[in-house]
Coordinates of C-alpha atoms in Angstrom, one line a residue:
Chain A
X941 CA 26.2 1.8 50.5
X942 CA 25.3 3.4 47.3
X943 CA 22.8 1.4 45.3
X944 CA 22.4 3.1 42.0
X945 CA 19.0 4.1 41.1
X946 CA 18.5 3.4 37.4
X947 CA 16.1 6.2 36.9
X948 CA 18.8 8.8 37.6
X949 CA 20.5 7.8 34.4
X950 CA 18.0 10.1 32.7
X951 CA 15.2 9.7 30.3
X952 CA 16.1 7.2 27.7
X953 CA 15.1 7.8 24.1
X954 CA 11.9 5.8 24.5
X955 CA 11.1 7.7 27.7
X956 CA 10.1 4.5 29.4
X957 CA 11.9 2.5 32.0
X958 CA 11.7 -1.2 32.5
X959 CA 11.9 -3.6 35.4
X960 CA 14.9 -5.2 33.7
X961 CA 17.1 -2.3 34.5
X962 CA 15.9 -2.1 38.1
X963 CA 16.4 -5.8 38.6
X964 CA 19.9 -5.8 37.2
X965 CA 20.9 -3.0 39.5
X966 CA 19.5 -4.6 42.6
X967 CA 20.8 -7.8 44.2
X968 CA 19.0 -10.9 43.0
X969 CA 15.8 -11.6 44.9
X970 CA 15.2 -15.3 44.6
X971 CA 15.0 -16.2 48.3
X972 CA 11.6 -15.3 49.5
X973 CA 10.2 -14.8 46.0
X974 CA 10.5 -18.4 45.0
X975 CA 8.8 -19.6 48.1
X976 CA 5.8 -17.5 47.3
X977 CA 4.1 -18.2 44.0
X978 CA 5.1 -15.7 41.4
X979 CA 3.2 -15.8 38.2
X980 CA 5.7 -15.9 35.4
X981 CA 9.1 -14.9 36.6
X982 CA 11.4 -17.2 38.4
X983 CA 11.1 -20.9 38.1
X984 CA 14.0 -21.6 40.4
X985 CA 13.6 -24.4 43.0
X986 CA 12.8 -23.0 46.4
X987 CA 15.9 -22.2 48.2
X988 CA 16.1 -20.8 51.7
X989 CA 18.7 -18.1 51.8
X990 CA 19.8 -16.1 54.7
X991 CA 17.6 -13.1 55.4
X992 CA 20.6 -10.7 55.6
X993 CA 20.3 -10.0 51.9
X994 CA 16.7 -9.0 52.3
X995 CA 17.7 -6.6 55.1
X996 CA 20.2 -4.9 52.8
X997 CA 17.3 -3.2 51.0
X998 CA 16.6 -0.9 53.8
X999 CA 18.8 1.8 52.4
X1000 CA 16.6 2.1 49.4
X1001 CA 13.4 3.8 50.2
X1002 CA 10.7 1.8 48.5
X1003 CA 7.2 3.0 47.9
X1004 CA 6.0 -0.3 49.2
X1005 CA 8.4 -1.7 51.8
X1006 CA 6.7 -5.0 51.7
X1007 CA 7.9 -5.4 48.1
X1008 CA 11.4 -6.3 49.1
X1009 CA 10.0 -9.5 50.5
X1010 CA 8.5 -10.3 47.2
X1011 CA 4.9 -10.5 48.4
X1012 CA 3.3 -8.6 45.6
X1013 CA 3.4 -9.3 42.0
X1014 CA 6.7 -7.9 40.8
X1015 CA 5.4 -6.6 37.5
X1016 CA 2.5 -4.7 38.9
X1017 CA 2.2 -1.0 38.3
X1018 CA 1.7 -0.2 41.9
X1019 CA 5.3 -0.4 42.9
X1020 CA 7.0 1.4 40.0
X1021 CA 9.1 4.5 40.5
X1022 CA 7.3 7.2 38.6
X1023 CA 9.3 9.9 40.2
X1024 CA 11.5 10.9 37.2
X1025 CA 12.5 14.3 38.3
X1026 CA 14.8 15.4 35.5
X1027 CA 12.1 16.9 33.4
X1028 CA 11.4 14.3 30.7
X1029 CA 7.9 13.7 29.5
X1030 CA 6.4 10.4 30.3
X1031 CA 2.9 9.6 29.3
X1032 CA 1.2 6.3 29.7
X1033 CA -0.9 7.1 26.6
X1034 CA 0.3 7.6 23.0
X1035 CA -0.4 11.3 22.9
X1036 CA 1.6 13.1 20.2
X1037 CA 3.7 10.2 19.0
X1038 CA 3.7 10.1 15.3
X1039 CA 6.2 7.5 14.3
X1040 CA 4.4 4.3 13.1
X1041 CA 5.9 1.3 14.8
X1042 CA 4.5 -1.3 12.5
X1043 CA 4.8 -4.0 15.2
X1044 CA 8.5 -4.3 14.7
X1045 CA 11.7 -3.4 16.5
X1046 CA 13.5 -0.4 15.1
X1047 CA 16.0 -2.3 12.9
X1048 CA 13.4 -4.5 11.3
X1049 CA 11.1 -1.5 10.8
X1050 CA 13.8 0.4 9.0
X1051 CA 14.6 -2.7 6.8
X1052 CA 10.9 -3.1 6.0
X1053 CA 10.5 0.5 5.0
X1054 CA 13.7 0.4 2.9
X1055 CA 12.4 -2.7 1.1
X1056 CA 9.0 -1.2 0.5
X1057 CA 10.4 1.9 -1.0
X1058 CA 12.8 -0.1 -3.2
X1059 CA 9.9 -2.2 -4.5
X1060 CA 7.6 0.7 -5.0
X1061 CA 10.2 2.6 -7.0
X1062 CA 10.9 -0.5 -9.0
X1063 CA 7.4 -1.6 -9.8
X1064 CA 5.5 1.7 -9.7
X1065 CA 2.5 0.2 -7.9
X1066 CA 2.4 -2.2 -5.0
X1067 CA -0.3 -3.8 -2.9
X1068 CA 0.3 -3.8 0.8
X1069 CA -1.4 -3.2 4.1
X1070 CA -2.8 0.3 4.8
X1071 CA -0.5 1.0 7.7
X1072 CA 2.6 0.1 5.7
X1073 CA 1.4 2.1 2.7
X1074 CA 0.8 5.3 4.8
X1075 CA 4.2 4.7 6.5
X1076 CA 6.2 4.4 3.4
X1077 CA 4.9 7.7 1.8
X1078 CA 7.3 9.7 3.8
X1079 CA 10.3 7.7 2.6
X1080 CA 9.2 7.8 -1.0
X1081 CA 8.9 11.6 -0.9
X1082 CA 12.4 11.8 0.6
X1083 CA 13.9 9.7 -2.1
X1084 CA 12.2 11.7 -4.8
X1085 CA 13.4 14.9 -3.2
X1086 CA 16.9 13.6 -3.1
X1087 CA 16.6 12.7 -6.8
X1088 CA 15.3 16.2 -7.6
X1089 CA 18.4 17.7 -6.1
X1090 CA 20.6 15.4 -8.1
X1091 CA 24.0 16.1 -6.7
X1092 CA 26.6 13.5 -5.9
X1093 CA 26.1 13.7 -2.2
X1094 CA 22.4 13.2 -2.5
X1095 CA 22.9 10.3 -4.9
X1096 CA 25.1 8.6 -2.3
X1097 CA 22.6 9.2 0.4
X1098 CA 20.0 7.6 -1.8
X1099 CA 22.3 4.7 -2.5
X1100 CA 22.6 4.2 1.2
X1101 CA 18.9 3.7 1.6
X1102 CA 17.6 1.9 -1.5
X1103 CA 18.7 -1.7 -1.8
X1104 CA 19.3 -1.8 -5.6
X1105 CA 21.6 0.7 -7.2
X1106 CA 20.1 0.5 -10.7
X1107 CA 16.9 1.8 -9.2
X1108 CA 18.7 4.8 -7.8
X1109 CA 20.4 5.6 -11.1
X1110 CA 17.1 5.2 -13.0
X1111 CA 15.4 7.4 -10.4
X1112 CA 17.9 10.2 -10.7
X1113 CA 17.6 10.0 -14.4
X1114 CA 13.9 10.3 -14.8
X1115 CA 12.7 12.3 -11.8
X1116 CA 13.4 15.8 -13.2
X1117 CA 11.2 15.1 -16.2
X1118 CA 8.5 13.3 -14.3
X1119 CA 8.2 15.3 -11.1
X1120 CA 9.9 18.6 -12.0
X1121 CA 6.7 20.6 -11.7
X1122 CA 5.1 18.7 -8.9
X1123 CA 5.7 19.9 -5.3
X1124 CA 5.3 17.0 -3.0
X1125 CA 2.6 14.3 -3.0
X1126 CA 4.3 11.9 -5.3
X1127 CA 2.2 8.9 -4.2
X1128 CA -1.4 7.9 -4.2
X1129 CA -3.0 5.4 -1.9
X1130 CA -6.1 3.5 -3.0
X1131 CA -7.8 1.4 -0.4
X1132 CA -9.0 -2.0 -1.5
X1133 CA -10.5 -5.2 -0.2
X1134 CA -9.1 -6.9 2.9
X1135 CA -6.7 -9.8 2.7
X1136 CA -8.3 -13.2 2.8
X1137 CA -5.9 -14.9 5.3
X1138 CA -6.1 -12.4 8.2
X1139 CA -8.6 -9.7 7.1
X1140 CA -5.9 -7.1 7.1
X1141 CA -7.0 -3.9 5.4
X1142 CA -5.1 -3.6 2.1
X1143 CA -4.2 -0.7 -0.1
X1144 CA -2.5 0.0 -3.4
X1145 CA 0.2 2.6 -3.2
X1146 CA 1.4 4.0 -6.5
X1147 CA 3.7 6.7 -7.8
X1148 CA 1.5 9.5 -9.0
Chain B
X744 CA -29.0 6.2 -12.8
X745 CA -25.6 7.8 -12.6
X746 CA -22.9 6.2 -10.6
X747 CA -20.3 8.5 -9.1
X748 CA -16.9 8.7 -10.8
X749 CA -15.1 9.2 -7.6
X750 CA -13.3 5.8 -7.8
X751 CA -12.2 6.5 -11.3
X752 CA -10.6 9.8 -10.2
X753 CA -8.9 8.2 -7.3
X754 CA -7.6 5.4 -9.3
X755 CA -6.2 7.8 -11.8
X756 CA -8.3 6.5 -14.7
X757 CA -9.8 10.0 -15.2
X758 CA -6.7 12.0 -16.0
X759 CA -4.5 9.3 -17.4
X760 CA -6.9 7.9 -20.0
X761 CA -10.3 9.6 -19.9
X762 CA -11.6 13.0 -19.3
X763 CA -14.0 13.9 -16.6
X764 CA -17.5 12.8 -17.5
X765 CA -20.9 12.2 -16.0
X766 CA -22.0 8.6 -16.3
X767 CA -25.0 8.4 -18.6
X768 CA -25.2 4.7 -19.1
X769 CA -24.5 1.5 -17.3
X770 CA -22.9 -1.7 -18.4
X771 CA -21.7 -4.8 -16.7
X772 CA -18.6 -6.8 -17.4
X773 CA -18.3 -10.3 -16.4
X774 CA -15.4 -12.7 -16.6
X775 CA -16.9 -16.1 -16.1
X776 CA -18.6 -15.8 -12.8
X777 CA -16.7 -12.8 -11.6
X778 CA -18.2 -9.4 -12.0
X779 CA -15.9 -6.5 -12.6
X780 CA -16.3 -3.7 -10.1
X781 CA -14.2 -0.5 -10.1
X782 CA -10.7 -1.4 -9.0
X783 CA -11.2 -5.0 -8.3
X784 CA -8.5 -7.6 -8.8
X785 CA -8.7 -10.1 -11.6
X786 CA -6.1 -12.7 -12.4
X787 CA -4.7 -12.8 -16.0
X788 CA -5.7 -16.5 -16.2
X789 CA -9.3 -15.6 -15.4
X790 CA -9.3 -12.7 -17.9
X791 CA -7.7 -14.6 -20.8
X792 CA -11.0 -15.0 -22.6
X793 CA -13.2 -12.1 -23.6
X794 CA -15.8 -11.0 -21.0
X795 CA -19.5 -10.8 -21.3
X796 CA -20.2 -7.1 -21.6
X797 CA -23.9 -6.2 -21.3
X798 CA -25.1 -2.7 -21.9
X799 CA -28.1 -2.0 -19.8
X800 CA -30.9 -0.2 -21.5
X801 CA -33.8 -0.7 -23.8
X802 CA -33.1 -3.3 -26.5
X803 CA -35.3 -1.5 -29.0
X804 CA -33.5 1.8 -28.7
X805 CA -31.4 2.8 -31.7
X806 CA -28.3 3.9 -29.8
X807 CA -25.0 2.3 -30.7
X808 CA -22.0 2.1 -28.5
X809 CA -18.3 1.7 -28.8
X810 CA -16.3 -0.3 -26.3
X811 CA -12.6 0.3 -25.8
X812 CA -10.3 -1.7 -23.5
X813 CA -6.9 -0.2 -22.8
X814 CA -4.0 -0.7 -20.4
X815 CA -2.4 2.6 -19.5
X816 CA 0.5 1.0 -17.5
X817 CA 2.2 -0.8 -20.3
X818 CA 4.9 -2.2 -19.9
X819 CA 5.3 -1.2 -16.3
X820 CA 3.4 1.3 -14.1
X821 CA 6.6 3.1 -13.1
X822 CA 7.6 3.5 -16.8
X823 CA 4.5 3.6 -19.0
X824 CA 6.3 4.0 -22.3
X825 CA 3.7 2.2 -24.3
X826 CA 0.7 4.0 -22.8
X827 CA -1.9 3.0 -23.7
X828 CA -2.0 -0.6 -24.9
X829 CA -5.1 -1.4 -26.8
X830 CA -6.6 -4.7 -25.8
X831 CA -10.1 -4.6 -27.5
X832 CA -12.2 -2.4 -29.7
X833 CA -15.8 -3.1 -30.5
X834 CA -18.1 -0.7 -32.3
X835 CA -21.8 -0.7 -33.2
X836 CA -23.0 -2.4 -30.1
X837 CA -26.8 -2.0 -29.9
X838 CA -28.1 -0.8 -26.6
X839 CA -29.4 -3.5 -24.3
X840 CA -27.3 -6.2 -25.9
X841 CA -23.9 -7.6 -25.2
X842 CA -20.7 -7.0 -27.0
X843 CA -20.9 -9.9 -29.3
X844 CA -23.6 -8.1 -31.3
X845 CA -21.1 -5.4 -32.3
X846 CA -18.3 -5.3 -34.8
X847 CA -15.0 -6.2 -33.4
X848 CA -12.3 -4.1 -34.9
X849 CA -9.4 -5.1 -32.7
X850 CA -9.5 -8.7 -31.4
X851 CA -9.5 -9.3 -27.7
X852 CA -6.2 -9.8 -26.1
X853 CA -6.1 -10.8 -22.4
X854 CA -4.1 -9.0 -19.8
X855 CA -0.5 -10.1 -19.7
X856 CA 1.3 -7.7 -17.3
X857 CA 5.0 -8.3 -17.5
X858 CA 5.8 -6.4 -14.3
X859 CA 3.9 -4.5 -11.6
X860 CA 0.2 -4.1 -11.2
X861 CA -1.6 -2.8 -14.3
X862 CA -5.0 -1.2 -14.6
X863 CA -7.3 -2.3 -17.4
X864 CA -9.9 0.2 -18.3
X865 CA -13.1 -0.6 -20.2
X866 CA -14.7 2.6 -21.5
X867 CA -18.0 2.9 -23.3
X868 CA -18.7 5.7 -25.8
X869 CA -22.0 6.5 -27.4
X870 CA -22.0 6.7 -31.2
X871 CA -23.9 9.3 -33.2
X872 CA -24.7 6.8 -35.8
X873 CA -23.4 3.6 -37.3
X874 CA -19.7 3.6 -38.0
X875 CA -19.4 3.2 -41.7
X876 CA -15.8 2.1 -41.9
X877 CA -14.1 5.4 -41.6
X878 CA -12.2 4.1 -38.7
X879 CA -8.5 3.7 -39.3
X880 CA -7.3 0.8 -37.3
X881 CA -3.8 1.0 -36.2
X882 CA -1.7 -2.1 -36.8
X883 CA 0.1 -1.8 -33.5
X884 CA -1.6 -1.8 -30.2
X885 CA 1.0 0.3 -28.4
X886 CA 0.7 4.0 -27.8
X887 CA -3.0 4.1 -28.4
X888 CA -4.8 7.2 -27.3
X889 CA -8.4 6.9 -26.3
X890 CA -8.9 10.7 -26.3
X891 CA -7.5 10.9 -29.9
X892 CA -9.7 8.0 -31.0
X893 CA -12.8 9.6 -29.5
X894 CA -12.1 12.9 -31.1
X895 CA -11.3 11.4 -34.4
X896 CA -14.5 9.5 -34.6
X897 CA -16.6 12.2 -32.9
X898 CA -17.5 10.1 -29.9
X899 CA -17.2 12.8 -27.3
X900 CA -16.9 12.0 -23.7
X901 CA -17.4 8.4 -22.5
X902 CA -20.7 7.5 -21.0
X903 CA -19.5 4.8 -18.7
X904 CA -16.2 3.2 -17.5
X905 CA -15.0 0.5 -15.3
X906 CA -11.5 -0.7 -14.5
X907 CA -9.8 -3.6 -12.8
X908 CA -6.3 -4.4 -11.6
X909 CA -4.2 -7.3 -12.7
X910 CA -0.7 -8.5 -12.0
X911 CA 1.5 -11.3 -13.1
X912 CA 0.7 -14.5 -11.4
X913 CA 3.6 -16.1 -9.7
X914 CA 4.5 -19.6 -10.7
X915 CA 3.9 -20.8 -7.2
X916 CA 0.3 -20.6 -6.1
X917 CA -0.1 -17.9 -3.4
X918 CA -2.1 -18.4 -0.3

């Protein structure tokens, strides 16, 4: 009986694996688990199911064989399969990761950064949190570099990123005069007083 | 005592409006109860009336000062076509007194930023002597140049400067 091991599907882009994939691959484990108090998982009413399902786990070699009975806390680190033997890097710490996550999922993060660059190009100076200001610098530099090139393809790439098309056309019109001599570093960040509601460190970011 | 001009450089005040200088005097600017510090935020409604500007020093000294208030981000920081917009011009302020003792050449106009966040710079120049009336006052406030004004009237480099930020208040009161 081949029970697929989710880790063999290779290192995902986040290089982390989750219990969800493991649980979805394995048969559901509600019998003994519900009878023993689990912290936050299954609130199903206690049901006594036949123990044959539990015995079917024997083909999967677990680090802790008692886990199949559901004794330990299912979300503890002690029972995870850290043997990812296809060569991908997996650190428990953040070493070397340079993408700012901004406490948002990837689609929201992209939308936030698009909105911030649109507003900064529209108003010239905005006030936002320090983390967002330093995250948006990269995208502003990209947009100004696209405008410096000026070709149709670059214009369409900029139109795909910035939300308002008048801003793109205005940007492509004025960037050669304004930033023609400057190589990079088109923004300036000035730190300022924290925000009153949540004491978040704030900053002004402006086009140089 | 000389304050460092680091904040002015970082804020772009030195470079856009003023040249590099070493602070030689000190002055305080106050809108009501709010003291203006470098780069602080002041609402246009608070700054609608002229501030209390006090030059620190010995009241019996014979130095006279000129105060200029400009906005380099008019009408918008991303397109400062009307750089700089002159808001206030007072000459012949005796040392140790406030700006009401001087001669106001251009009446005070409060900040009214139409879009974006604008910087408002108050620069203090030391005069060589009393200004007799050689000053040509432009009729329009737009496209003023502090550097040109200082060189035309032999004011040299500024002796002190302070700036604050202001943006249009939204109709709905923010948190």
